[in-house]
């Protein structure tokens, strides 16, 4: 174990080392790596946790990802597109609460791009806040338009870098194109976020180790790691999720490998385990993303079953309580990615 830790610390690890670390069977044995992850997190971010407010502005989607509750094939979903005025109201609220990042997240709904471009321009002009968009795959030119309109960051999760698993999950997508999109986004100057799902049916530790090495090479600004959670109206609806421990191990290894990357304690972690987000912040996460989607829409944006923060008012106050319970505090400012 000591040798493994030394290799991880010095960056001289191999893929086999990552697989060995992912195979550690219990939290107690993994604790030295959790401690190392948190130590590195505090070196770069102190005990501050940045808050990013999310609005799920559209649940329309042209794709049919096999794990996703809002896939186009799910006819039970009531589709919506939030009006710009409602988005501006949320931006006002965020500003009043001192939250300096707005995340606009939607399904792959290219038809709403003109509206979204206008919204981004308005927010850029009126509010001093960072804008993240998470809208899926688009051609290079469209990514460029969003950047020029004022978007600072882009989140595009790859979910897995294993070609066979990627294809099994994404009937409409091509792994190489997804990778190309991530490179385009970097080229355009976005702070790029990506990430994976952990505990997917058919996923092995070797596959996750491969994902980690891909991240090392890509050097993203943010990595969102979420446990796989089934949604009953999808082809994977009968699959069982794995325990949170696997997601926490991946999170800690990423912190050790990539040091200064922004790592959120994700809603999916909090859904899988009521202390999921708290544990994530104790073991290396430095970002928290409360849901600011206006109440009537939240129930129609269920990517998986039993999602938390759907009925509750997920305000800055609620986030602050969870952050405090992890021994941390709400950091001030936009929390932009800094390369050290
Ligand atoms: S994961 Fe994204 S692209 Fe895939 S179906 Fe869900 S919303 Fe659409």
mmCIF file with all atom_site columns, C-alpha atoms and ligand atoms in Angstrom, residues 61-65 67-72 106-108 159 170 173 178 301 303, ligand 1:
data_model
loop_
_atom_site.group_PDB
_atom_site.id
_atom_site.type_symbol
_atom_site.label_atom_id
_atom_site.label_alt_id
_atom_site.label_comp_id
_atom_site.label_asym_id
_atom_site.label_entity_id
_atom_site.label_seq_id
_atom_site.pdbx_PDB_ins_code
_atom_site.Cartn_x
_atom_site.Cartn_y
_atom_site.Cartn_z
_atom_site.occupancy
_atom_site.B_iso_or_equiv
_atom_site.pdbx_formal_charge
_atom_site.auth_seq_id
_atom_site.auth_comp_id
_atom_site.auth_asym_id
_atom_site.auth_atom_id
_atom_site.pdbx_PDB_model_num
ATOM   1  C  CA  . UNK A 1 61  ? -33.720 15.695 -26.156 1.00 0.00 ? 61  UNK A CA  1
ATOM   2  C  CA  . UNK A 1 62  ? -33.051 14.252 -29.590 1.00 0.00 ? 62  UNK A CA  1
ATOM   3  C  CA  . UNK A 1 63  ? -31.050 11.330 -28.181 1.00 0.00 ? 63  UNK A CA  1
ATOM   4  C  CA  . UNK A 1 64  ? -31.884 8.012  -26.607 1.00 0.00 ? 64  UNK A CA  1
ATOM   5  C  CA  . UNK A 1 65  ? -29.102 7.226  -24.111 1.00 0.00 ? 65  UNK A CA  1
ATOM   6  C  CA  . UNK A 1 67  ? -29.607 5.108  -18.859 1.00 0.00 ? 67  UNK A CA  1
ATOM   7  C  CA  . UNK A 1 68  ? -31.359 8.464  -19.093 1.00 0.00 ? 68  UNK A CA  1
ATOM   8  C  CA  . UNK A 1 69  ? -34.868 9.229  -17.855 1.00 0.00 ? 69  UNK A CA  1
ATOM   9  C  CA  . UNK A 1 70  ? -35.415 12.066 -20.349 1.00 0.00 ? 70  UNK A CA  1
ATOM   10 C  CA  . UNK A 1 71  ? -34.283 10.081 -23.424 1.00 0.00 ? 71  UNK A CA  1
ATOM   11 C  CA  . UNK A 1 72  ? -36.441 10.839 -26.450 1.00 0.00 ? 72  UNK A CA  1
ATOM   12 C  CA  . UNK A 1 106 ? -30.517 20.781 -20.891 1.00 0.00 ? 106 UNK A CA  1
ATOM   13 C  CA  . UNK A 1 107 ? -31.080 17.730 -23.038 1.00 0.00 ? 107 UNK A CA  1
ATOM   14 C  CA  . UNK A 1 108 ? -29.707 17.823 -26.586 1.00 0.00 ? 108 UNK A CA  1
ATOM   15 C  CA  . UNK A 1 159 ? -19.541 8.776  -19.323 1.00 0.00 ? 159 UNK A CA  1
ATOM   16 C  CA  . UNK A 1 170 ? -25.316 5.581  -26.510 1.00 0.00 ? 170 UNK A CA  1
ATOM   17 C  CA  . UNK A 1 173 ? -23.363 8.579  -30.458 1.00 0.00 ? 173 UNK A CA  1
ATOM   18 C  CA  . UNK A 1 178 ? -17.458 13.035 -28.327 1.00 0.00 ? 178 UNK A CA  1
ATOM   19 C  CA  . UNK A 1 301 ? -36.075 16.469 -15.260 1.00 0.00 ? 301 UNK A CA  1
ATOM   20 C  CA  . UNK A 1 303 ? -32.457 11.512 -15.235 1.00 0.00 ? 303 UNK A CA  1
HETATM 21 S  S1  . LIG B 2 .   ? -27.973 11.769 -21.353 1.00 0.00 ? 1   LIG B S1  1
HETATM 22 FE FE1 . LIG B 2 .   ? -28.231 13.774 -22.312 1.00 0.00 ? 1   LIG B FE1 1
HETATM 23 S  S2  . LIG B 2 .   ? -28.142 13.360 -24.518 1.00 0.00 ? 1   LIG B S2  1
HETATM 24 FE FE2 . LIG B 2 .   ? -28.523 11.399 -23.510 1.00 0.00 ? 1   LIG B FE2 1
HETATM 25 S  S3  . LIG B 2 .   ? -30.745 11.171 -23.512 1.00 0.00 ? 1   LIG B S3  1
HETATM 26 FE FE3 . LIG B 2 .   ? -30.201 12.138 -21.544 1.00 0.00 ? 1   LIG B FE3 1
HETATM 27 S  S4  . LIG B 2 .   ? -30.349 14.314 -21.878 1.00 0.00 ? 1   LIG B S4  1
HETATM 28 FE FE4 . LIG B 2 .   ? -30.319 13.332 -23.885 1.00 0.00 ? 1   LIG B FE4 1
#
